[in-house]
């Protein structure tokens, strides 16, 4: 049996090299990859085609220069990196790219996609609660269009049965990831923030059943030994993503362990399963409208704050760290409400900025260290 | 002082009706009727049919900006933790809402509210939002509803990634209209007034007709209409299209413009003063209306082209919810690139513009991020030069007259060369 | 017992020697910061006139951006913790601290025991920091140490409103060319810095006493602008530049006491 460390290193290698993941998949199956732009694209449809859904989350410490032709400096940090990579030709070997447009910047990005790779754009409904039935019907039709366009581009047929199968595979992966997140919290003294991130990030580049198997192997390896006592402080992070590894390492250096996350790149994707429905596309539609707690999913009740506070209680967290993606309007809007809710509930919190272009982390270090000194 | 709509000028009507709308909102509050804060291109028909008074935060913020009263409100928002990256209309309004909220809770006017030159409007009992002009309006109104613990009516018009507007898109929106009606029945405790609704729809069509008519005067060469005036009159198409105030004012304005044209009077006076015609892409820099207008006037450039008026070209068949759905979703910035650029091209062409000024509005990513693509599309077809300048709609810290003047001068030099 | 506090910032290096956790026996400030000769020189300076050497120091704490490159430091702490500690020691009634340094600005809320409750920082943007004043001092051709004096000659304050230092520079240049009096623009520049600092303070809530520290606190014009913005008087920490190093030396003493228990 492999050690937890060995398995984590395998996750890290995959998370650090999406290109290799894509090439390996093609060698093995003869099928390429379909790019999945952030956020909440119906990956299961791609999975059902036999092609590899591969996440496009930009890069770490990426210098932006060519992208400036197409984006002003105040466009969202992830999109800057994605555009830069696209102009460098990094995405040219994808079969297609799928865009969702839940924010204004993504709407624009979806129209800025340069050839050669064909793009498929779909829109999520945002009147998800009061007009739920109508929203389900609309989303189902949008997903159907995605399916048809994919079939066209890939030259395959994607059946309802295949999508249902993929949904089952994804739900199993979601459950495994939820379990991993909890086990990682329990084994905080063993699983560092960077380790935790690599395990979860790797799911964006792996065929999901493979990822599930590896996660289960890791959980077994961890549980083989009793959990050593974790003497540091427990935090919950919220935002779009927490990268690069430098930031995660700063958390670790200051004695912090991430016991749960509310990140668009991580738990927000596996917090809720896709419900059961004979009509697979309708199941995916319902999943979107039932989804709670992301700044990109409109809900006038704004449940995210309470969800985080509940998680703080559940995991015995000492504090919440708001990891604000630079220039992300939807997350920025949620912040003042979160502040009020945290204050009312007595939840200590810190605010740091995530910028994919950053190469120096002194400011983040100062804030996190001070926070550790306060707690 | 009695106001005589028959004899007043369009300008007087504009001022009078804007103030009247705010008064009516206060009257409504006093009489226990409902007040609704609404996004600028959200459908007012449902609320007005139920006798709800409408207040428009975007127009309110624009007015605050024009009166140089936005900084105080932006600071309030800043103190609450609103990032300056966010749309300044939202920050101005959320700051203003916070002051009104404090007043409501303490019974005393906070100093910034007492000193504010912004229009004094009542807090809402409900809000209605529509994302045809941006998704920021979803987040902004989420926050208003949450802060004030009031209902939020959402009219979600999904981004049209394919044109023409798809059937399932229209059906979804029409279904939301029906859901909104139910919501209003719950909120008001009354049955929806379908007769009044139909009458309001017809009124909206009349308002839109006269608004569109006014906008066409800028297409005449030379132009009797200065495009910057449209920014001001815009307030009524936003705030009063469901009432006859907009129709009356625009009808007057159209008559005045017709008369000016007939008398050989144009935007800058004599015909030869119009040396160039430009399209202005984006909203006004409300905090620097004078500087931006003069910067162009000094170069003899009249602003004749703007895509803004078209946002309220909400033409539909009264009584037909799907037709109404299509009207509210088919706004050029809510459509895919090819359609959007083509609509922009029509604006430039119809206004007979020789140049384009792109306002890279720090507050507006949906408009700003595709500015260059739009301008290049037009340039390829018409050979019209363009320049971009940095500004903001209501945050006075993001604009510098020196940069603007330099860029406008450069554009003029390019336009001169083309002649 | 002697403790040593070293604060290596972006623009300057500071050191304080503390005896028995109460008496400042020596302090030094050198106007160059991290990555230069500053750290070495400030240590030479602080030991210059006292009969002590670094070996006599029982505990050393380093703070500031350059804290991880100080050799022989027993511990590194963030400058927020150290500034709060230093200020609370000098002004026990302090509850809101406004610190404007060479490259950042912060607001810190402390409680009656001197513990930090909240803090907010501007650490990304030159506007509102000492760097902004450097740029403006050059454009206006008024030496930095004269800016405070010139400020009080202004009859009216110009508007310097831009969020961006580069924009503000062009704003100031065009005001100069329009013939606005230099002193008015200086005052306007100070108000710009003050409004940004106060924005940070408002975010964490203003509680009295409000105390200002950091290099920019030596500029009486900025202090005046902050007082006008807050509509109340504030306390300028004595020796505002060394409060971080003082706090570090105090924290060093606390570490010693903890170890000795």
PDB file of N, CA and C in Angstrom, chain A residues 110-144:
ATOM      1  N   UNK A 110     -16.445  35.459 -23.434  1.00  0.00           N
ATOM      2  CA  UNK A 110     -17.000  34.448 -24.340  1.00  0.00           C
ATOM      3  C   UNK A 110     -17.032  34.973 -25.771  1.00  0.00           C
ATOM      4  N   UNK A 111     -17.067  36.298 -25.906  1.00  0.00           N
ATOM      5  CA  UNK A 111     -17.104  36.884 -27.244  1.00  0.00           C
ATOM      6  C   UNK A 111     -15.713  37.250 -27.747  1.00  0.00           C
ATOM      7  N   UNK A 112     -14.738  37.085 -26.868  1.00  0.00           N
ATOM      8  CA  UNK A 112     -13.374  37.425 -27.258  1.00  0.00           C
ATOM      9  C   UNK A 112     -12.555  36.201 -27.606  1.00  0.00           C
ATOM     10  N   UNK A 113     -13.188  35.048 -27.554  1.00  0.00           N
ATOM     11  CA  UNK A 113     -12.432  33.829 -27.775  1.00  0.00           C
ATOM     12  C   UNK A 113     -11.909  33.805 -29.204  1.00  0.00           C
ATOM     13  N   UNK A 114     -10.594  33.690 -29.329  1.00  0.00           N
ATOM     14  CA  UNK A 114     -10.014  33.694 -30.674  1.00  0.00           C
ATOM     15  C   UNK A 114      -9.920  32.273 -31.207  1.00  0.00           C
ATOM     16  N   UNK A 115     -10.048  32.098 -32.487  1.00  0.00           N
ATOM     17  CA  UNK A 115      -9.894  30.770 -33.106  1.00  0.00           C
ATOM     18  C   UNK A 115      -8.485  30.258 -32.841  1.00  0.00           C
ATOM     19  N   UNK A 116      -8.125  29.022 -32.970  1.00  0.00           N
ATOM     20  CA  UNK A 116      -8.818  28.072 -33.824  1.00  0.00           C
ATOM     21  C   UNK A 116      -9.852  27.205 -33.117  1.00  0.00           C
ATOM     22  N   UNK A 117      -9.795  27.138 -31.750  1.00  0.00           N
ATOM     23  CA  UNK A 117     -10.673  26.190 -31.079  1.00  0.00           C
ATOM     24  C   UNK A 117     -12.117  26.712 -31.047  1.00  0.00           C
ATOM     25  N   UNK A 118     -13.087  25.927 -31.462  1.00  0.00           N
ATOM     26  CA  UNK A 118     -14.477  26.411 -31.447  1.00  0.00           C
ATOM     27  C   UNK A 118     -14.985  26.576 -30.016  1.00  0.00           C
ATOM     28  N   UNK A 119     -15.781  27.612 -29.791  1.00  0.00           N
ATOM     29  CA  UNK A 119     -16.317  27.819 -28.451  1.00  0.00           C
ATOM     30  C   UNK A 119     -17.815  27.552 -28.430  1.00  0.00           C
ATOM     31  N   UNK A 120     -18.275  27.038 -27.321  1.00  0.00           N
ATOM     32  CA  UNK A 120     -19.705  26.802 -27.104  1.00  0.00           C
ATOM     33  C   UNK A 120     -20.097  27.646 -25.906  1.00  0.00           C
ATOM     34  N   UNK A 121     -21.023  28.577 -26.116  1.00  0.00           N
ATOM     35  CA  UNK A 121     -21.444  29.464 -25.037  1.00  0.00           C
ATOM     36  C   UNK A 121     -22.853  29.100 -24.611  1.00  0.00           C
ATOM     37  N   UNK A 122     -23.092  29.043 -23.311  1.00  0.00           N
ATOM     38  CA  UNK A 122     -24.459  28.842 -22.831  1.00  0.00           C
ATOM     39  C   UNK A 122     -24.695  29.782 -21.664  1.00  0.00           C
ATOM     40  N   UNK A 123     -25.968  30.029 -21.368  1.00  0.00           N
ATOM     41  CA  UNK A 123     -26.288  30.945 -20.265  1.00  0.00           C
ATOM     42  C   UNK A 123     -27.036  30.216 -19.157  1.00  0.00           C
ATOM     43  N   UNK A 124     -26.601  30.415 -17.927  1.00  0.00           N
ATOM     44  CA  UNK A 124     -27.334  29.890 -16.768  1.00  0.00           C
ATOM     45  C   UNK A 124     -28.528  30.792 -16.488  1.00  0.00           C
ATOM     46  N   UNK A 125     -29.677  30.234 -16.121  1.00  0.00           N
ATOM     47  CA  UNK A 125     -30.759  31.107 -15.644  1.00  0.00           C
ATOM     48  C   UNK A 125     -30.400  31.641 -14.262  1.00  0.00           C
ATOM     49  N   UNK A 126     -30.852  32.855 -13.969  1.00  0.00           N
ATOM     50  CA  UNK A 126     -30.540  33.447 -12.661  1.00  0.00           C
ATOM     51  C   UNK A 126     -31.770  33.709 -11.808  1.00  0.00           C
ATOM     52  N   UNK A 127     -32.964  33.439 -12.343  1.00  0.00           N
ATOM     53  CA  UNK A 127     -34.176  33.562 -11.510  1.00  0.00           C
ATOM     54  C   UNK A 127     -34.487  32.154 -11.026  1.00  0.00           C
ATOM     55  N   UNK A 128     -33.659  31.689 -10.077  1.00  0.00           N
ATOM     56  CA  UNK A 128     -33.586  30.252  -9.819  1.00  0.00           C
ATOM     57  C   UNK A 128     -34.533  29.743  -8.755  1.00  0.00           C
ATOM     58  N   UNK A 129     -35.066  30.643  -7.968  1.00  0.00           N
ATOM     59  CA  UNK A 129     -35.872  30.182  -6.840  1.00  0.00           C
ATOM     60  C   UNK A 129     -37.349  30.464  -7.065  1.00  0.00           C
ATOM     61  N   UNK A 130     -37.677  31.741  -7.292  1.00  0.00           N
ATOM     62  CA  UNK A 130     -39.090  32.091  -7.458  1.00  0.00           C
ATOM     63  C   UNK A 130     -39.645  31.536  -8.766  1.00  0.00           C
ATOM     64  N   UNK A 131     -38.835  31.518  -9.812  1.00  0.00           N
ATOM     65  CA  UNK A 131     -39.301  31.016 -11.106  1.00  0.00           C
ATOM     66  C   UNK A 131     -38.629  29.685 -11.406  1.00  0.00           C
ATOM     67  N   UNK A 132     -38.508  28.850 -10.384  1.00  0.00           N
ATOM     68  CA  UNK A 132     -37.717  27.617 -10.488  1.00  0.00           C
ATOM     69  C   UNK A 132     -38.125  26.734 -11.667  1.00  0.00           C
ATOM     70  N   UNK A 133     -39.415  26.504 -11.835  1.00  0.00           N
ATOM     71  CA  UNK A 133     -39.827  25.588 -12.902  1.00  0.00           C
ATOM     72  C   UNK A 133     -39.429  26.115 -14.267  1.00  0.00           C
ATOM     73  N   UNK A 134     -39.679  27.422 -14.470  1.00  0.00           N
ATOM     74  CA  UNK A 134     -39.310  28.022 -15.753  1.00  0.00           C
ATOM     75  C   UNK A 134     -37.798  27.995 -15.933  1.00  0.00           C
ATOM     76  N   UNK A 135     -37.074  28.215 -14.837  1.00  0.00           N
ATOM     77  CA  UNK A 135     -35.614  28.214 -14.901  1.00  0.00           C
ATOM     78  C   UNK A 135     -35.099  26.815 -15.238  1.00  0.00           C
ATOM     79  N   UNK A 136     -35.755  25.793 -14.701  1.00  0.00           N
ATOM     80  CA  UNK A 136     -35.355  24.412 -15.020  1.00  0.00           C
ATOM     81  C   UNK A 136     -35.515  24.144 -16.508  1.00  0.00           C
ATOM     82  N   UNK A 137     -36.666  24.551 -17.037  1.00  0.00           N
ATOM     83  CA  UNK A 137     -36.934  24.317 -18.456  1.00  0.00           C
ATOM     84  C   UNK A 137     -35.915  25.054 -19.321  1.00  0.00           C
ATOM     85  N   UNK A 138     -35.630  26.289 -18.942  1.00  0.00           N
ATOM     86  CA  UNK A 138     -34.665  27.080 -19.717  1.00  0.00           C
ATOM     87  C   UNK A 138     -33.278  26.443 -19.669  1.00  0.00           C
ATOM     88  N   UNK A 139     -32.844  26.094 -18.452  1.00  0.00           N
ATOM     89  CA  UNK A 139     -31.501  25.520 -18.319  1.00  0.00           C
ATOM     90  C   UNK A 139     -31.397  24.216 -19.096  1.00  0.00           C
ATOM     91  N   UNK A 140     -32.454  23.418 -19.043  1.00  0.00           N
ATOM     92  CA  UNK A 140     -32.425  22.155 -19.754  1.00  0.00           C
ATOM     93  C   UNK A 140     -32.214  22.377 -21.253  1.00  0.00           C
ATOM     94  N   UNK A 141     -32.897  23.383 -21.774  1.00  0.00           N
ATOM     95  CA  UNK A 141     -32.761  23.665 -23.202  1.00  0.00           C
ATOM     96  C   UNK A 141     -31.354  24.166 -23.528  1.00  0.00           C
ATOM     97  N   UNK A 142     -30.793  25.000 -22.654  1.00  0.00           N
ATOM     98  CA  UNK A 142     -29.420  25.484 -22.868  1.00  0.00           C
ATOM     99  C   UNK A 142     -28.446  24.308 -22.865  1.00  0.00           C
ATOM    100  N   UNK A 143     -28.629  23.379 -21.931  1.00  0.00           N
ATOM    101  CA  UNK A 143     -27.730  22.226 -21.854  1.00  0.00           C
ATOM    102  C   UNK A 143     -27.914  21.339 -23.076  1.00  0.00           C
ATOM    103  N   UNK A 144     -29.143  21.274 -23.559  1.00  0.00           N
ATOM    104  CA  UNK A 144     -29.400  20.491 -24.757  1.00  0.00           C
ATOM    105  C   UNK A 144     -28.639  21.072 -25.948  1.00  0.00           C
TER     106      UNK A 144
END
